[in-house]
Amino acid sequence: MSAKRTSIHGQWSSRWAFILAATGSAVGLGNIWKFPYIAGENGGGAFVLVYLLCVACIGIPIMMAEILLGRRGRRSPINTMRVLAREGHHHPAWQYLGWIGVLAGFLILSYYSVVAGWALAYVFRAAGGLFSGAGGEQVGEIFTALVSDPERLLAWHTIFVVMTMIVVSRGVQSGLEKAVRFLMPALFLLLAMLVGYAMSTGSFAQGVAFLFSPDFGKLTPAAILIAMGHAFFTLSLGMGAIMVYGSYLPDDASITQTSVTIALADTLVALMAGMAIFPIVFAHGLEPGAGPGLIFQTLPIAFGNMPAGTLFGTLFFVLLVFAAWTSAISLIEPAVAWLVENHGMSRVMASVWAGAITWTVGLGTVFSFNLWADDTLFGLTFFDLLDFATANIILPLGGLFIALFAGWTLSRRVTMEELGLDGIGYQLWYILIRYVAPLAVVIIFLNVVGLLRFG
Ligand code: TRP
């Protein structure tokens, strides 16, 4: 057996620190902003069911694979893949998996940061009491006023990129760990309170039925693809974010337990967000398929009409910003770790470079909502295209190759040793990673390709 490696970037202080950081990465805009609006656009229940199945059968095994690869390699994903391929005498092309991940990280963060900027802007709108007594129409106007102003969006996007770079430049323990410890539980409590408010709207049953009663007639091949893509997106899988966090994981931590814990926490937050939002949608006659503005056009109604809504609204958007922040840092960490390892840059310099690239690509998303709103390809704006290509194509492809590498290329001895599993537990993971996850991704892809060609 090879001598145990350590990472030059440091290590989490404990297993719990890793769980918090990885949960911080997983829980973000994906759960609170994206999940409700794509569930709304794709008809609710059946879509949610496919998403849950994908989390369980594809997401959890691939998360375990990413963590084990990261911990085995103890480097940035690019170098981890290179070293593991070399050690096992496998093809050097495996390192491109790391490269695709770095690219995906930049692309995702570029628009993630713009949406996080909306959340930042909403902190001030909530604090200023702008929502008090507001109904659906006013709240819609507040949102439109924000996104149609390129200068404001640009300012908030810039602030969020800078915030992300500051934390990333400080490194694993001092930067990443501290933020998550109190913020995640606080966010959870506030969401629980919003679900409580949703119960008082009179449309709670309707909202819950929308989320949980499947109507398979609405389940198109495209909806299945989006549900699978979202399972990757929400768990931060397919691009090396969890891999790089795994590379800082202490050797004695159980990968299986941590993966299951992270996936459960992430799913719970998404379902709670859905249960908070859809009752408000129905109670106010809003449109579940309203698109990316959905939470910004629904939750302010709750804050505007509940006791102490200004306080809770402000707090909620502050926590949403933090949730986005702890996710954003994981999107850029693989690139920063690589710049430090291969170009001898300081973390600060590496963060500045990464931030500059993200900021520049982000301009496309900023303008998608105003100046370029009519410049579309297949009816999709720059933002729509970027979101679709990353979440529904690049991440599942990355995940597919991670599954193939862990399930078919690495030896069973290595994976067994890292996972610390044997018997039936290992067998289950082995079947999922070797057959179920890769086949599911391929079949869901082919299903959509078939639709494009014949349907
Ligand atoms: N999972 C985060 C969310 O749901 C976003 C995110 C962070 C992510 N790191 C990632 C998505 C890596 C894909 C890959 O908001």
PDB file of N, CA, C and O and ligand atoms in Angstrom, residues 24-31 108 112 230 232-239 241 266 323 326-328 330-331 395, ligand 1:
ATOM      1  N   GLY A  24     -22.302  22.809   3.272  1.00  0.00           N
ATOM      2  CA  GLY A  24     -22.299  24.214   2.866  1.00  0.00           C
ATOM      3  C   GLY A  24     -22.182  24.351   1.365  1.00  0.00           C
ATOM      4  O   GLY A  24     -22.808  25.207   0.743  1.00  0.00           O
ATOM      5  N   SER A  25     -21.383  23.478   0.772  1.00  0.00           N
ATOM      6  CA  SER A  25     -21.253  23.481  -0.686  1.00  0.00           C
ATOM      7  C   SER A  25     -22.552  23.027  -1.340  1.00  0.00           C
ATOM      8  O   SER A  25     -23.038  23.635  -2.290  1.00  0.00           O
ATOM      9  N   ALA A  26     -23.122  21.963  -0.811  1.00  0.00           N
ATOM     10  CA  ALA A  26     -24.315  21.390  -1.438  1.00  0.00           C
ATOM     11  C   ALA A  26     -25.534  22.301  -1.274  1.00  0.00           C
ATOM     12  O   ALA A  26     -26.266  22.557  -2.228  1.00  0.00           O
ATOM     13  N   VAL A  27     -25.741  22.787  -0.066  1.00  0.00           N
ATOM     14  CA  VAL A  27     -26.926  23.619   0.188  1.00  0.00           C
ATOM     15  C   VAL A  27     -26.633  25.032  -0.280  1.00  0.00           C
ATOM     16  O   VAL A  27     -25.708  25.673   0.204  1.00  0.00           O
ATOM     17  N   GLY A  28     -27.407  25.478  -1.228  1.00  0.00           N
ATOM     18  CA  GLY A  28     -27.157  26.819  -1.752  1.00  0.00           C
ATOM     19  C   GLY A  28     -28.322  27.284  -2.577  1.00  0.00           C
ATOM     20  O   GLY A  28     -29.478  26.886  -2.338  1.00  0.00           O
ATOM     21  N   LEU A  29     -28.047  28.109  -3.556  1.00  0.00           N
ATOM     22  CA  LEU A  29     -29.104  28.618  -4.420  1.00  0.00           C
ATOM     23  C   LEU A  29     -29.819  27.471  -5.113  1.00  0.00           C
ATOM     24  O   LEU A  29     -31.000  27.572  -5.438  1.00  0.00           O
ATOM     25  N   GLY A  30     -29.091  26.366  -5.353  1.00  0.00           N
ATOM     26  CA  GLY A  30     -29.696  25.212  -5.999  1.00  0.00           C
ATOM     27  C   GLY A  30     -30.927  24.732  -5.248  1.00  0.00           C
ATOM     28  O   GLY A  30     -31.939  24.396  -5.854  1.00  0.00           O
ATOM     29  N   ASN A  31     -30.850  24.719  -3.930  1.00  0.00           N
ATOM     30  CA  ASN A  31     -31.964  24.210  -3.132  1.00  0.00           C
ATOM     31  C   ASN A  31     -33.094  25.216  -3.021  1.00  0.00           C
ATOM     32  O   ASN A  31     -34.262  24.862  -3.072  1.00  0.00           O
ATOM     33  N   ILE A 108     -20.311  27.760 -14.061  1.00  0.00           N
ATOM     34  CA  ILE A 108     -21.416  27.788 -13.096  1.00  0.00           C
ATOM     35  C   ILE A 108     -21.288  29.007 -12.189  1.00  0.00           C
ATOM     36  O   ILE A 108     -22.245  29.749 -11.974  1.00  0.00           O
ATOM     37  N   TYR A 112     -23.988  31.846 -11.103  1.00  0.00           N
ATOM     38  CA  TYR A 112     -24.349  31.669  -9.693  1.00  0.00           C
ATOM     39  C   TYR A 112     -24.153  32.985  -8.943  1.00  0.00           C
ATOM     40  O   TYR A 112     -24.967  33.391  -8.116  1.00  0.00           O
ATOM     41  N   HIS A 230     -30.226  18.320 -12.034  1.00  0.00           N
ATOM     42  CA  HIS A 230     -30.334  19.023 -10.763  1.00  0.00           C
ATOM     43  C   HIS A 230     -29.803  18.189  -9.599  1.00  0.00           C
ATOM     44  O   HIS A 230     -29.266  18.747  -8.637  1.00  0.00           O
ATOM     45  N   PHE A 232     -27.220  16.367  -9.689  1.00  0.00           N
ATOM     46  CA  PHE A 232     -25.780  16.663  -9.681  1.00  0.00           C
ATOM     47  C   PHE A 232     -25.516  18.061  -9.135  1.00  0.00           C
ATOM     48  O   PHE A 232     -24.649  18.269  -8.290  1.00  0.00           O
ATOM     49  N   PHE A 233     -26.289  19.019  -9.655  1.00  0.00           N
ATOM     50  CA  PHE A 233     -26.058  20.418  -9.284  1.00  0.00           C
ATOM     51  C   PHE A 233     -26.224  20.625  -7.790  1.00  0.00           C
ATOM     52  O   PHE A 233     -25.378  21.212  -7.123  1.00  0.00           O
ATOM     53  N   THR A 234     -27.310  20.115  -7.255  1.00  0.00           N
ATOM     54  CA  THR A 234     -27.626  20.401  -5.856  1.00  0.00           C
ATOM     55  C   THR A 234     -26.656  19.709  -4.900  1.00  0.00           C
ATOM     56  O   THR A 234     -26.389  20.207  -3.816  1.00  0.00           O
ATOM     57  N   LEU A 235     -26.104  18.560  -5.319  1.00  0.00           N
ATOM     58  CA  LEU A 235     -25.137  17.882  -4.449  1.00  0.00           C
ATOM     59  C   LEU A 235     -23.702  18.311  -4.765  1.00  0.00           C
ATOM     60  O   LEU A 235     -22.746  17.770  -4.217  1.00  0.00           O
ATOM     61  N   SER A 236     -23.543  19.273  -5.665  1.00  0.00           N
ATOM     62  CA  SER A 236     -22.213  19.785  -6.053  1.00  0.00           C
ATOM     63  C   SER A 236     -21.354  18.703  -6.709  1.00  0.00           C
ATOM     64  O   SER A 236     -20.138  18.683  -6.520  1.00  0.00           O
ATOM     65  N   LEU A 237     -21.977  17.821  -7.473  1.00  0.00           N
ATOM     66  CA  LEU A 237     -21.227  16.694  -8.035  1.00  0.00           C
ATOM     67  C   LEU A 237     -20.881  16.896  -9.507  1.00  0.00           C
ATOM     68  O   LEU A 237     -21.505  17.690 -10.196  1.00  0.00           O
ATOM     69  N   GLY A 238     -19.876  16.162  -9.957  1.00  0.00           N
ATOM     70  CA  GLY A 238     -19.591  16.093 -11.388  1.00  0.00           C
ATOM     71  C   GLY A 238     -18.506  17.041 -11.858  1.00  0.00           C
ATOM     72  O   GLY A 238     -18.160  17.035 -13.025  1.00  0.00           O
ATOM     73  N   MET A 239     -17.996  17.901 -10.970  1.00  0.00           N
ATOM     74  CA  MET A 239     -16.946  18.812 -11.433  1.00  0.00           C
ATOM     75  C   MET A 239     -15.750  18.901 -10.492  1.00  0.00           C
ATOM     76  O   MET A 239     -14.857  19.697 -10.702  1.00  0.00           O
ATOM     77  N   ALA A 241     -15.773  19.558  -7.103  1.00  0.00           N
ATOM     78  CA  ALA A 241     -15.888  20.362  -5.883  1.00  0.00           C
ATOM     79  C   ALA A 241     -15.817  19.468  -4.649  1.00  0.00           C
ATOM     80  O   ALA A 241     -15.069  19.729  -3.702  1.00  0.00           O
ATOM     81  N   ASP A 266     -29.198  18.076   2.361  1.00  0.00           N
ATOM     82  CA  ASP A 266     -29.444  18.859   1.152  1.00  0.00           C
ATOM     83  C   ASP A 266     -30.878  18.680   0.651  1.00  0.00           C
ATOM     84  O   ASP A 266     -31.558  19.646   0.302  1.00  0.00           O
ATOM     85  N   ALA A 323     -25.551  30.983   2.274  1.00  0.00           N
ATOM     86  CA  ALA A 323     -25.654  29.651   1.670  1.00  0.00           C
ATOM     87  C   ALA A 323     -25.010  29.668   0.286  1.00  0.00           C
ATOM     88  O   ALA A 323     -24.304  28.737  -0.102  1.00  0.00           O
ATOM     89  N   THR A 326     -21.057  29.876   0.680  1.00  0.00           N
ATOM     90  CA  THR A 326     -20.362  28.625   1.008  1.00  0.00           C
ATOM     91  C   THR A 326     -20.409  27.639  -0.160  1.00  0.00           C
ATOM     92  O   THR A 326     -19.617  26.701  -0.205  1.00  0.00           O
ATOM     93  N   SER A 327     -21.346  27.837  -1.100  1.00  0.00           N
ATOM     94  CA  SER A 327     -21.356  26.994  -2.299  1.00  0.00           C
ATOM     95  C   SER A 327     -20.367  27.537  -3.324  1.00  0.00           C
ATOM     96  O   SER A 327     -19.644  26.780  -3.974  1.00  0.00           O
ATOM     97  N   ALA A 328     -20.349  28.846  -3.461  1.00  0.00           N
ATOM     98  CA  ALA A 328     -19.510  29.471  -4.477  1.00  0.00           C
ATOM     99  C   ALA A 328     -18.035  29.129  -4.270  1.00  0.00           C
ATOM    100  O   ALA A 328     -17.312  28.849  -5.227  1.00  0.00           O
ATOM    101  N   SER A 330     -16.753  26.527  -3.184  1.00  0.00           N
ATOM    102  CA  SER A 330     -16.411  25.173  -3.623  1.00  0.00           C
ATOM    103  C   SER A 330     -16.359  25.075  -5.144  1.00  0.00           C
ATOM    104  O   SER A 330     -15.730  24.174  -5.694  1.00  0.00           O
ATOM    105  N   LEU A 331     -17.042  25.996  -5.830  1.00  0.00           N
ATOM    106  CA  LEU A 331     -17.020  25.958  -7.289  1.00  0.00           C
ATOM    107  C   LEU A 331     -15.646  26.378  -7.829  1.00  0.00           C
ATOM    108  O   LEU A 331     -15.245  25.986  -8.920  1.00  0.00           O
ATOM    109  N   LEU A 395     -22.158  18.459 -16.028  1.00  0.00           N
ATOM    110  CA  LEU A 395     -22.071  17.770 -14.724  1.00  0.00           C
ATOM    111  C   LEU A 395     -22.404  16.279 -14.841  1.00  0.00           C
ATOM    112  O   LEU A 395     -21.653  15.442 -14.325  1.00  0.00           O
TER     113      LEU A 395
HETATM  114  N1  TRP B   1     -24.730  22.717  -4.860  1.00  0.00           N
HETATM  115  C1  TRP B   1     -24.791  24.138  -4.869  1.00  0.00           C
HETATM  116  C2  TRP B   1     -26.229  24.582  -4.817  1.00  0.00           C
HETATM  117  O1  TRP B   1     -27.097  23.779  -4.805  1.00  0.00           O
HETATM  118  C3  TRP B   1     -24.073  24.740  -6.048  1.00  0.00           C
HETATM  119  C4  TRP B   1     -22.714  24.179  -6.241  1.00  0.00           C
HETATM  120  C5  TRP B   1     -21.650  24.332  -5.425  1.00  0.00           C
HETATM  121  C6  TRP B   1     -22.317  23.302  -7.265  1.00  0.00           C
HETATM  122  N2  TRP B   1     -20.590  23.612  -5.897  1.00  0.00           N
HETATM  123  C7  TRP B   1     -20.979  22.964  -7.013  1.00  0.00           C
HETATM  124  C8  TRP B   1     -22.968  22.800  -8.356  1.00  0.00           C
HETATM  125  C9  TRP B   1     -20.316  22.090  -7.854  1.00  0.00           C
HETATM  126  C10 TRP B   1     -22.297  21.919  -9.187  1.00  0.00           C
HETATM  127  C11 TRP B   1     -20.995  21.560  -8.946  1.00  0.00           C
HETATM  128  O2  TRP B   1     -26.516  25.733  -4.778  1.00  0.00           O
END
